[in-house]
Amino acid sequence: MSLRLRVAASFAALLLALLIAVFASSLTSLRHAFDQELQSEVSQLSERVVQSAGGAGFPFSIAPALLVPQVLDTYASPGTFIRVLDAGGQVIAASSGPGSYGGAERVIWKRNHVARVMLDGEPYLASYRRVRVPGVAPYAVLEVGHEANSFDRLLAALIWRVGIVFAAGVVAAFVAAWFLAQALLTPLERMTRAAEAIDPASLERRLGWSGRHDEVGRLAGAFDAMLDRLALAFERERRFVADASHEMKTPLAAISGNAQLLQRWGDEAPADVRKDSLHAIVRRAREMDRMLREMLALSRAESEAVALRPIDFNAVVRAAVAGWEEQARDHGLTLTVKLPQPPLEAEGEADLLGVALSNLLGNAVKFTPEGGTITVALTRNAGRAVFEVADTGSGIAAEDLPHIFERFYRGRDERRVPGSGVGLAIVQSVAKAHHGGVSVESAPGKGSRFRLEIPVQRG
């Protein structure tokens, strides 16, 4: 069953249930009002008979002269009857009209009351009162009734007419709901057709919703946003594969060349050739491992799924510095660290921040000559945590500054030192993932100062 049909059928069924409930409630109220009116009529008629008979108090007394059908007929009106019964339920006197009686004997003697009875197969509403009749012991019962089937006839006619109206209303509601559902679902059908036309080769396509900004419009916007994220993920994957393929060519070629050299020499390879080839293979393998880890870190930093949580920024700085202290000493560098007290807390992802800070420190160590100084400082400024790495190294050429955060970009002076060219791209991606930024001040021969800033969570 289609959604349009289910919506229309559900609406029609709901309307039918509502109409039936309203009709049943109205019918109950109408029956109650009719019964109240009948009870009032038979009670008034009973009072009139008793008063005319001259009775007073309880039990009432009825003169024998009243126990004549012709006399009782003077009180009865069309659709009513009057009977006098003994305690056993036998008819002593009755007006013209219904004469048979059944089923009431078991209840009429309990108390004065009004009840529904069947006389000659027709329903009546009857009033029962104890009275005293000379010669009738221990008491008699005055029964005054009014036919009740007029309401049943009215109800049957009403049900027939209401049924026709209900049927027409339900059909009209179904048709209206069908067209309403069609109007509401047409945009969804257009969205479905557009979505079905999108495949990995055409992720640039969008639904381009131009209708109202209602639930359907928000759904279309959410779908386009999902396509944006999906296209970005595909682009990151494509770029990662392309970058990995490009960057792996040189080390793989070197590894393959040295391996083939060893294969050609076989067991007769000179010791120095064997040593140099194995050393080159190990060095290139480590270079590949480092590049892969850096590219994975870059891909992860560019992902939107970075979970930010409060962390101790001081601890992140100490861990990053500890990883470069030994190499700094080996290069004859002075490494100074300035941390705030109490520790500064910020929202971040500790592992990614550690990678970014380690890359900044690594660049400072690589490009600072022996005897130089590297200063690492952590401060808080205008609600932001600022991590600074300043060195007295060679600096960066003016023509290279606009490009240093690009993937795989290597400046003129960088080509003489090992590296993949993704370190600063990782730093920038980590900064963006933390809703922060990175900047640099540098000049050739005057060193560099990198600033990584992220919002402070608390502290």
Tab-separated table of C-alpha atoms in Angstrom:
chain	number	residue	atom	x	y	z
A	1	MET	CA	0.000	0.000	0.000
A	2	SER	CA	1.423	3.373	-0.994
A	3	LEU	CA	2.002	6.134	1.539
A	4	ARG	CA	-0.576	8.302	-0.240
A	5	LEU	CA	-3.227	5.593	0.097
A	6	ARG	CA	-2.330	4.963	3.741
A	7	VAL	CA	-2.614	8.664	4.552
A	8	ALA	CA	-5.982	8.986	2.809
A	9	ALA	CA	-7.368	5.794	4.385
A	10	SER	CA	-6.111	6.769	7.833
A	11	PHE	CA	-7.679	10.218	7.574
A	12	ALA	CA	-11.005	8.770	6.400
A	13	ALA	CA	-10.970	6.126	9.153
A	14	LEU	CA	-10.170	8.758	11.771
A	15	LEU	CA	-13.007	10.953	10.548
A	16	LEU	CA	-15.414	7.993	10.544
A	17	ALA	CA	-14.431	7.045	14.093
A	18	LEU	CA	-14.881	10.653	15.197
A	19	LEU	CA	-18.307	10.902	13.555
A	20	ILE	CA	-19.434	7.608	15.101
A	21	ALA	CA	-18.252	8.730	18.531
A	22	VAL	CA	-20.065	12.066	18.208
A	23	PHE	CA	-23.223	10.361	16.930
A	24	ALA	CA	-23.160	7.758	19.709
A	25	SER	CA	-22.739	10.473	22.321
A	26	SER	CA	-25.539	12.534	20.783
A	27	LEU	CA	-27.759	9.456	20.540
A	28	THR	CA	-27.211	8.639	24.207
A	29	SER	CA	-28.094	12.197	25.190
A	30	LEU	CA	-31.146	12.141	22.929
A	31	ARG	CA	-32.379	8.813	24.344
A	32	HIS	CA	-31.894	10.085	27.876
A	33	ALA	CA	-33.847	13.257	27.098
A	34	PHE	CA	-36.636	11.217	25.471
A	35	ASP	CA	-36.823	8.864	28.456
A	36	GLN	CA	-36.968	11.838	30.801
A	37	GLU	CA	-39.817	13.317	28.789
A	38	LEU	CA	-41.718	10.001	28.765
A	39	GLN	CA	-41.196	9.573	32.483
A	40	SER	CA	-42.540	13.058	33.057
A	41	GLU	CA	-45.601	12.334	30.900
A	42	VAL	CA	-46.488	9.010	32.552
A	43	SER	CA	-45.871	10.446	36.020
A	44	GLN	CA	-48.183	13.386	35.305
A	45	LEU	CA	-50.829	11.025	33.907
A	46	SER	CA	-50.537	8.795	36.969
A	47	GLU	CA	-50.943	11.808	39.253
A	48	ARG	CA	-54.012	12.945	37.326
A	49	VAL	CA	-55.629	9.510	37.629
A	50	VAL	CA	-54.965	9.299	41.367
A	51	GLN	CA	-56.171	12.834	42.012
A	52	SER	CA	-59.343	12.215	40.008
A	53	ALA	CA	-59.940	9.043	42.020
A	54	GLY	CA	-59.918	11.102	45.165
A	55	GLY	CA	-56.972	9.298	46.805
A	56	ALA	CA	-54.560	11.006	49.115
A	57	GLY	CA	-51.470	9.937	50.993
A	58	PHE	CA	-49.983	6.443	50.674
A	59	PRO	CA	-51.272	4.055	49.749
A	60	PHE	CA	-53.693	5.903	47.475
A	61	SER	CA	-57.313	4.781	47.331
A	62	ILE	CA	-59.128	4.245	44.050
A	63	ALA	CA	-62.920	4.105	44.021
A	64	PRO	CA	-64.511	1.032	42.376
A	65	ALA	CA	-66.309	3.392	39.971
A	66	LEU	CA	-62.943	4.096	38.344
A	67	LEU	CA	-62.356	0.458	37.532
A	68	VAL	CA	-64.346	0.607	34.307
A	69	PRO	CA	-62.619	0.576	30.894
A	70	GLN	CA	-64.762	3.409	29.578
A	71	VAL	CA	-63.811	5.574	32.562
A	72	LEU	CA	-60.112	4.727	32.249
A	73	ASP	CA	-60.308	5.587	28.536
A	74	THR	CA	-61.213	9.151	29.457
A	75	TYR	CA	-57.758	9.541	31.037
A	76	ALA	CA	-55.807	7.673	28.393
A	77	SER	CA	-54.651	9.457	25.238
A	78	PRO	CA	-53.456	7.961	21.937
A	79	GLY	CA	-50.324	5.954	22.528
A	80	THR	CA	-51.013	5.519	26.265
A	81	PHE	CA	-52.767	2.938	28.446
A	82	ILE	CA	-53.961	2.643	32.052
A	83	ARG	CA	-54.305	-0.619	33.993
A	84	VAL	CA	-54.998	-1.618	37.572
A	85	LEU	CA	-53.272	-4.848	38.668
A	86	ASP	CA	-53.475	-6.898	41.800
A	87	ALA	CA	-50.398	-7.956	43.768
A	88	GLY	CA	-50.113	-11.093	41.636
A	89	GLY	CA	-49.967	-9.134	38.398
A	90	GLN	CA	-53.502	-9.983	37.232
A	91	VAL	CA	-55.367	-7.231	35.411
A	92	ILE	CA	-58.325	-5.888	37.423
A	93	ALA	CA	-59.249	-3.136	34.978
A	94	ALA	CA	-57.675	-1.670	31.857
A	95	SER	CA	-58.251	1.035	29.293
A	96	SER	CA	-58.735	0.109	25.663
A	97	GLY	CA	-55.519	-0.807	23.861
A	98	PRO	CA	-52.761	-3.178	24.904
A	99	GLY	CA	-54.152	-6.080	26.884
A	100	SER	CA	-51.384	-8.647	27.037
A	101	TYR	CA	-48.801	-8.284	29.697
A	102	GLY	CA	-45.638	-10.218	30.365
A	103	GLY	CA	-42.383	-9.965	32.133
A	104	ALA	CA	-43.213	-7.041	34.387
A	105	GLU	CA	-44.695	-9.088	37.266
A	106	ARG	CA	-41.264	-9.762	38.705
A	107	VAL	CA	-40.338	-6.108	39.100
A	108	ILE	CA	-43.379	-3.913	39.463
A	109	TRP	CA	-44.102	-4.881	43.071
A	110	LYS	CA	-40.798	-3.787	44.558
A	111	ARG	CA	-41.405	-0.019	44.716
A	112	ASN	CA	-42.938	2.902	42.889
A	113	HIS	CA	-40.858	3.335	39.739
A	114	VAL	CA	-40.745	3.761	35.958
A	115	ALA	CA	-39.656	0.878	33.711
A	116	ARG	CA	-39.702	-0.290	30.099
A	117	VAL	CA	-42.161	-3.145	29.387
A	118	MET	CA	-43.457	-5.041	26.371
A	119	LEU	CA	-47.216	-5.105	25.760
A	120	ASP	CA	-48.604	-6.868	22.709
A	121	GLY	CA	-45.060	-7.017	21.356
A	122	GLU	CA	-44.541	-3.235	21.516
A	123	PRO	CA	-42.220	-1.333	23.877
A	124	TYR	CA	-43.802	0.962	26.458
A	125	LEU	CA	-42.503	3.167	29.237
A	126	ALA	CA	-44.696	2.463	32.283
A	127	SER	CA	-45.098	4.100	35.698
A	128	TYR	CA	-46.016	1.877	38.682
A	129	ARG	CA	-47.640	3.087	41.932
A	130	ARG	CA	-49.145	1.166	44.814
A	131	VAL	CA	-52.794	2.010	45.454
A	132	ARG	CA	-55.607	0.707	47.630
A	133	VAL	CA	-58.688	-0.724	45.966
A	134	PRO	CA	-61.635	-1.952	48.049
A	135	GLY	CA	-61.807	-5.724	47.932
A	136	VAL	CA	-58.265	-6.131	46.592
A	137	ALA	CA	-55.743	-7.365	49.150
A	138	PRO	CA	-53.105	-6.654	50.195
A	139	TYR	CA	-52.764	-3.804	47.634
A	140	ALA	CA	-53.173	-2.997	43.969
A	141	VAL	CA	-50.846	-1.410	41.418
A	142	LEU	CA	-51.736	1.460	39.104
A	143	GLU	CA	-49.873	1.064	35.810
A	144	VAL	CA	-49.781	4.013	33.397
A	145	GLY	CA	-47.815	3.535	30.152
A	146	HIS	CA	-46.783	5.443	27.050
A	147	GLU	CA	-45.545	3.841	23.843
A	148	ALA	CA	-41.774	4.092	23.391
A	149	ASN	CA	-41.356	2.858	19.834
A	150	SER	CA	-41.826	6.347	18.432
A	151	PHE	CA	-38.251	7.036	19.463
A	152	ASP	CA	-37.116	3.774	17.884
A	153	ARG	CA	-38.815	4.753	14.610
A	154	LEU	CA	-37.234	8.182	14.811
A	155	LEU	CA	-33.871	6.570	15.574
A	156	ALA	CA	-34.129	4.174	12.625
A	157	ALA	CA	-34.892	7.040	10.246
A	158	LEU	CA	-32.122	9.113	11.787
A	159	ILE	CA	-29.583	6.290	11.505
A	160	TRP	CA	-30.462	5.791	7.852
A	161	ARG	CA	-30.056	9.469	7.030
A	162	VAL	CA	-26.943	9.858	9.157
A	163	GLY	CA	-25.471	6.733	7.570
A	164	ILE	CA	-25.876	8.268	4.123
A	165	VAL	CA	-24.321	11.522	5.316
A	166	PHE	CA	-21.485	9.627	7.015
A	167	ALA	CA	-20.786	7.584	3.894
A	168	ALA	CA	-20.726	10.692	1.728
A	169	GLY	CA	-18.538	12.480	4.277
A	170	VAL	CA	-16.073	9.611	4.514
A	171	VAL	CA	-15.817	9.347	0.725
A	172	ALA	CA	-15.333	13.102	0.459
A	173	ALA	CA	-12.735	13.004	3.238
A	174	PHE	CA	-10.907	10.144	1.521
A	175	VAL	CA	-10.813	12.008	-1.786
A	176	ALA	CA	-9.723	15.244	-0.095
A	177	ALA	CA	-7.052	13.419	1.898
A	178	TRP	CA	-5.865	11.678	-1.275
A	179	PHE	CA	-5.331	14.981	-3.094
A	180	LEU	CA	-3.842	16.581	0.022
A	181	ALA	CA	-1.415	13.681	0.420
A	182	GLN	CA	-0.566	13.928	-3.258
A	183	ALA	CA	0.175	17.635	-2.871
A	184	LEU	CA	2.331	16.978	0.183
A	185	LEU	CA	4.140	13.978	-1.267
A	186	THR	CA	4.834	15.395	-4.718
A	187	PRO	CA	7.917	17.269	-3.426
A	188	LEU	CA	9.111	14.055	-1.800
A	189	GLU	CA	8.675	12.203	-5.075
A	190	ARG	CA	10.718	14.873	-6.854
A	191	MET	CA	13.376	14.559	-4.154
A	192	THR	CA	13.354	10.776	-4.553
A	193	ARG	CA	13.847	10.992	-8.308
A	194	ALA	CA	16.645	13.512	-7.858
A	195	ALA	CA	18.293	11.376	-5.175
A	196	GLU	CA	18.072	8.261	-7.356
A	197	ALA	CA	19.896	10.137	-10.116
A	198	ILE	CA	22.880	10.853	-7.847
A	199	ASP	CA	25.747	8.376	-7.966
A	200	PRO	CA	29.443	8.486	-6.971
A	201	ALA	CA	30.244	9.995	-10.363
A	202	SER	CA	27.814	12.900	-9.877
A	203	LEU	CA	28.117	13.833	-6.223
A	204	GLU	CA	28.204	17.493	-7.213
A	205	ARG	CA	24.467	17.360	-7.975
A	206	ARG	CA	22.066	18.745	-5.378
A	207	LEU	CA	18.324	18.730	-4.897
A	208	GLY	CA	18.277	22.527	-4.986
A	209	TRP	CA	14.995	22.868	-3.079
A	210	SER	CA	13.268	26.158	-3.960
A	211	GLY	CA	9.945	25.636	-2.190
A	212	ARG	CA	8.807	26.681	1.257
A	213	HIS	CA	11.105	26.185	4.200
A	214	ASP	CA	8.791	23.705	5.922
A	215	GLU	CA	9.501	20.123	7.004
A	216	VAL	CA	10.039	19.044	3.388
A	217	GLY	CA	12.297	22.018	2.768
A	218	ARG	CA	14.351	21.225	5.860
A	219	LEU	CA	14.588	17.599	4.731
A	220	ALA	CA	15.868	18.715	1.333
A	221	GLY	CA	18.391	21.012	3.003
A	222	ALA	CA	19.553	18.226	5.304
A	223	PHE	CA	19.898	15.887	2.313
A	224	ASP	CA	21.994	18.440	0.410
A	225	ALA	CA	24.141	18.985	3.508
A	226	MET	CA	24.633	15.219	3.748
A	227	LEU	CA	25.688	15.173	0.086
A	228	ASP	CA	28.164	17.959	0.836
A	229	ARG	CA	29.697	15.901	3.623
A	230	LEU	CA	29.676	12.776	1.467
A	231	ALA	CA	31.337	14.592	-1.431
A	232	LEU	CA	33.929	16.002	0.956
A	233	ALA	CA	34.623	12.530	2.331
A	234	PHE	CA	34.984	11.125	-1.197
A	235	GLU	CA	37.267	14.022	-2.110
A	236	ARG	CA	39.407	13.443	0.978
A	237	GLU	CA	39.654	9.757	0.121
A	238	ARG	CA	40.506	10.499	-3.509
A	239	ARG	CA	43.080	13.076	-2.513
A	240	PHE	CA	44.577	10.755	0.095
A	241	VAL	CA	44.966	7.969	-2.478
A	242	ALA	CA	46.396	10.379	-5.047
A	243	ASP	CA	48.798	11.925	-2.535
A	244	ALA	CA	49.877	8.554	-1.208
A	245	SER	CA	50.432	7.254	-4.732
A	246	HIS	CA	52.437	10.341	-5.656
A	247	GLU	CA	54.551	10.458	-2.505
A	248	MET	CA	55.199	6.729	-2.431
A	249	LYS	CA	56.642	6.618	-5.948
A	250	THR	CA	60.104	7.884	-5.012
A	251	PRO	CA	60.713	5.728	-1.909
A	252	LEU	CA	59.161	2.687	-3.582
A	253	ALA	CA	61.368	3.198	-6.625
A	254	ALA	CA	64.415	3.499	-4.364
A	255	ILE	CA	63.475	0.370	-2.421
A	256	SER	CA	62.784	-1.531	-5.641
A	257	GLY	CA	66.064	-0.386	-7.208
A	258	ASN	CA	68.178	-1.397	-4.228
A	259	ALA	CA	66.352	-4.719	-3.929
A	260	GLN	CA	66.967	-5.461	-7.618
A	261	LEU	CA	70.610	-4.517	-7.179
A	262	LEU	CA	70.966	-7.015	-4.349
A	263	GLN	CA	69.115	-9.597	-6.416
A	264	ARG	CA	71.513	-9.187	-9.350
A	265	TRP	CA	74.564	-9.503	-7.144
A	266	GLY	CA	73.129	-12.398	-5.222
A	267	ASP	CA	75.494	-13.967	-2.728
A	268	GLU	CA	78.459	-12.344	-4.503
A	269	ALA	CA	77.432	-8.812	-3.516
A	270	PRO	CA	80.297	-6.853	-1.946
A	271	ALA	CA	79.858	-5.989	1.700
A	272	ASP	CA	79.731	-2.244	1.053
A	273	VAL	CA	77.086	-2.654	-1.686
A	274	ARG	CA	74.983	-4.910	0.537
A	275	LYS	CA	75.327	-2.485	3.468
A	276	ASP	CA	74.495	0.625	1.432
A	277	SER	CA	71.517	-1.024	-0.270
A	278	LEU	CA	70.034	-2.353	2.970
A	279	HIS	CA	70.582	1.008	4.632
A	280	ALA	CA	68.803	2.757	1.743
A	281	ILE	CA	65.905	0.282	1.886
A	282	VAL	CA	65.463	0.767	5.648
A	283	ARG	CA	65.711	4.574	5.330
A	284	ARG	CA	63.166	4.688	2.515
A	285	ALA	CA	60.824	2.316	4.375
A	286	ARG	CA	60.959	4.568	7.437
A	287	GLU	CA	60.343	7.565	5.207
A	288	MET	CA	57.266	5.845	3.755
A	289	ASP	CA	56.026	4.961	7.230
A	290	ARG	CA	56.450	8.559	8.384
A	291	MET	CA	54.699	9.968	5.311
A	292	LEU	CA	51.799	7.549	5.672
A	293	ARG	CA	51.356	8.439	9.331
A	294	GLU	CA	51.458	12.143	8.504
A	295	MET	CA	48.930	11.774	5.697
A	296	LEU	CA	46.631	9.744	7.959
A	297	ALA	CA	46.947	12.429	10.626
A	298	LEU	CA	46.118	15.072	8.016
A	299	SER	CA	43.093	13.102	6.808
A	300	ARG	CA	41.880	12.652	10.366
A	301	ALA	CA	42.366	16.336	11.165
A	302	GLU	CA	40.323	17.286	8.100
A	303	SER	CA	37.489	15.023	9.226
A	304	GLU	CA	34.450	16.636	10.847
A	305	ALA	CA	34.230	13.851	13.411
A	306	VAL	CA	36.845	15.281	15.812
A	307	ALA	CA	35.568	14.858	19.382
A	308	LEU	CA	36.469	17.931	21.427
A	309	ARG	CA	36.623	17.624	25.209
A	310	PRO	CA	38.240	19.583	28.041
A	311	ILE	CA	41.947	18.715	28.284
A	312	ASP	CA	45.018	19.951	30.138
A	313	PHE	CA	46.857	22.010	27.529
A	314	ASN	CA	49.968	22.162	29.718
A	315	ALA	CA	50.205	18.367	29.595
A	316	VAL	CA	49.868	18.367	25.796
A	317	VAL	CA	52.719	20.878	25.518
A	318	ARG	CA	54.967	18.932	27.885
A	319	ALA	CA	54.379	15.696	25.957
A	320	ALA	CA	55.170	17.350	22.613
A	321	VAL	CA	58.326	19.011	23.978
A	322	ALA	CA	59.516	15.752	25.547
A	323	GLY	CA	59.518	14.130	22.107
A	324	TRP	CA	62.059	16.656	20.768
A	325	GLU	CA	64.260	17.442	23.760
A	326	GLU	CA	66.863	14.805	22.917
A	327	GLN	CA	67.142	15.837	19.262
A	328	ALA	CA	67.369	19.494	20.268
A	329	ARG	CA	70.312	18.667	22.529
A	330	ASP	CA	71.929	16.601	19.778
A	331	HIS	CA	71.698	19.629	17.459
A	332	GLY	CA	73.196	21.901	20.112
A	333	LEU	CA	69.974	23.866	20.583
A	334	THR	CA	68.565	25.510	23.697
A	335	LEU	CA	64.925	24.541	24.249
A	336	THR	CA	62.956	26.789	26.627
A	337	VAL	CA	59.393	26.083	27.774
A	338	LYS	CA	57.050	28.610	29.418
A	339	LEU	CA	53.793	27.236	30.834
A	340	PRO	CA	51.059	29.071	32.772
A	341	GLN	CA	50.106	28.226	36.333
A	342	PRO	CA	47.596	26.977	37.197
A	343	PRO	CA	47.430	24.706	34.130
A	344	LEU	CA	45.416	26.032	31.218
A	345	GLU	CA	42.443	23.958	30.136
A	346	ALA	CA	40.931	24.106	26.670
A	347	GLU	CA	38.560	22.118	24.499
A	348	GLY	CA	40.512	19.893	22.198
A	349	GLU	CA	41.574	16.486	20.991
A	350	ALA	CA	44.823	15.680	22.759
A	351	ASP	CA	46.294	13.337	20.128
A	352	LEU	CA	45.722	15.702	17.208
A	353	LEU	CA	47.011	18.698	19.151
A	354	GLY	CA	50.075	16.687	20.084
A	355	VAL	CA	50.737	15.920	16.401
A	356	ALA	CA	50.339	19.591	15.435
A	357	LEU	CA	52.622	20.846	18.198
A	358	SER	CA	55.166	18.135	17.450
A	359	ASN	CA	55.263	19.214	13.786
A	360	LEU	CA	55.932	22.830	14.760
A	361	LEU	CA	58.691	21.747	17.119
A	362	GLY	CA	60.146	19.408	14.492
A	363	ASN	CA	60.360	22.216	11.942
A	364	ALA	CA	62.035	24.470	14.504
A	365	VAL	CA	64.626	21.798	15.311
A	366	LYS	CA	65.310	21.050	11.613
A	367	PHE	CA	65.758	24.674	10.523
A	368	THR	CA	67.582	26.127	13.528
A	369	PRO	CA	71.386	25.939	13.286
A	370	GLU	CA	73.602	24.723	16.102
A	371	GLY	CA	73.761	27.156	19.017
A	372	GLY	CA	70.304	28.503	18.285
A	373	THR	CA	67.348	28.847	20.636
A	374	ILE	CA	63.817	27.478	20.483
A	375	THR	CA	61.220	28.983	22.798
A	376	VAL	CA	57.900	27.257	23.461
A	377	ALA	CA	55.268	29.340	25.272
A	378	LEU	CA	51.665	28.741	26.266
A	379	THR	CA	49.531	31.758	27.170
A	380	ARG	CA	45.930	32.797	27.368
A	381	ASN	CA	44.752	35.817	25.389
A	382	ALA	CA	41.179	37.076	24.957
A	383	GLY	CA	39.581	33.723	25.702
A	384	ARG	CA	41.949	31.765	23.492
A	385	ALA	CA	44.826	29.451	24.312
A	386	VAL	CA	47.906	30.527	22.354
A	387	PHE	CA	50.726	28.083	21.707
A	388	GLU	CA	53.867	29.744	20.348
A	389	VAL	CA	57.001	28.196	18.882
A	390	ALA	CA	59.744	30.735	18.179
A	391	ASP	CA	63.188	29.894	16.838
A	392	THR	CA	66.363	31.667	15.737
A	393	GLY	CA	66.612	29.615	12.583
A	394	SER	CA	66.966	30.463	8.917
A	395	GLY	CA	63.484	31.937	8.546
A	396	ILE	CA	61.130	31.657	5.589
A	397	ALA	CA	61.440	33.470	2.280
A	398	ALA	CA	58.730	36.013	1.512
A	399	GLU	CA	57.685	34.194	-1.663
A	400	ASP	CA	57.191	30.966	0.300
A	401	LEU	CA	55.087	32.393	3.153
A	402	PRO	CA	51.724	32.333	1.284
A	403	HIS	CA	52.164	28.641	0.449
A	404	ILE	CA	53.725	27.005	3.509
A	405	PHE	CA	50.384	25.597	4.757
A	406	GLU	CA	49.611	23.919	1.424
A	407	ARG	CA	49.847	20.150	1.182
A	408	PHE	CA	53.243	18.872	0.008
A	409	TYR	CA	54.592	22.364	-0.541
A	410	ARG	CA	58.326	22.582	0.075
A	411	GLY	CA	60.116	25.898	-0.064
A	412	ARG	CA	63.481	26.524	-1.603
A	413	ASP	CA	65.400	26.000	1.643
A	414	GLU	CA	63.299	23.000	2.693
A	415	ARG	CA	64.353	20.827	-0.203
A	416	ARG	CA	67.741	20.247	1.379
A	417	VAL	CA	66.248	18.595	4.500
A	418	PRO	CA	64.110	15.446	4.780
A	419	GLY	CA	60.364	15.911	4.907
A	420	SER	CA	57.089	15.301	3.122
A	421	GLY	CA	55.694	18.821	3.069
A	422	VAL	CA	52.482	17.988	4.953
A	423	GLY	CA	53.540	18.975	8.471
A	424	LEU	CA	52.230	22.557	8.373
A	425	ALA	CA	49.124	21.432	6.457
A	426	ILE	CA	48.430	19.128	9.406
A	427	VAL	CA	48.898	22.043	11.829
A	428	GLN	CA	46.395	24.164	9.901
A	429	SER	CA	43.844	21.327	9.674
A	430	VAL	CA	44.147	20.631	13.414
A	431	ALA	CA	43.619	24.337	14.130
A	432	LYS	CA	40.462	24.408	11.979
A	433	ALA	CA	39.157	21.229	13.614
A	434	HIS	CA	39.446	23.048	16.973
A	435	HIS	CA	37.706	26.189	15.632
A	436	GLY	CA	41.012	28.022	15.874
A	437	GLY	CA	43.764	29.197	13.582
A	438	VAL	CA	47.495	29.251	12.950
A	439	SER	CA	49.709	32.172	11.897
A	440	VAL	CA	53.398	32.796	11.268
A	441	GLU	CA	55.843	35.680	11.450
A	442	SER	CA	59.135	35.067	9.701
A	443	ALA	CA	61.916	36.661	7.710
A	444	PRO	CA	65.052	35.150	6.182
A	445	GLY	CA	67.890	35.051	8.694
A	446	LYS	CA	65.683	36.219	11.583
A	447	GLY	CA	63.919	33.009	12.546
A	448	SER	CA	60.207	32.199	12.696
A	449	ARG	CA	57.362	32.474	15.194
A	450	PHE	CA	54.335	30.192	14.789
A	451	ARG	CA	51.145	30.807	16.772
A	452	LEU	CA	48.493	28.100	17.181
A	453	GLU	CA	45.313	29.449	18.815
A	454	ILE	CA	42.233	27.568	19.973
A	455	PRO	CA	39.242	28.675	22.088
A	456	VAL	CA	39.595	28.190	25.843
A	457	GLN	CA	36.966	25.890	27.397
A	458	ARG	CA	37.557	27.074	30.921
A	459	GLY	CA	40.455	27.948	33.143
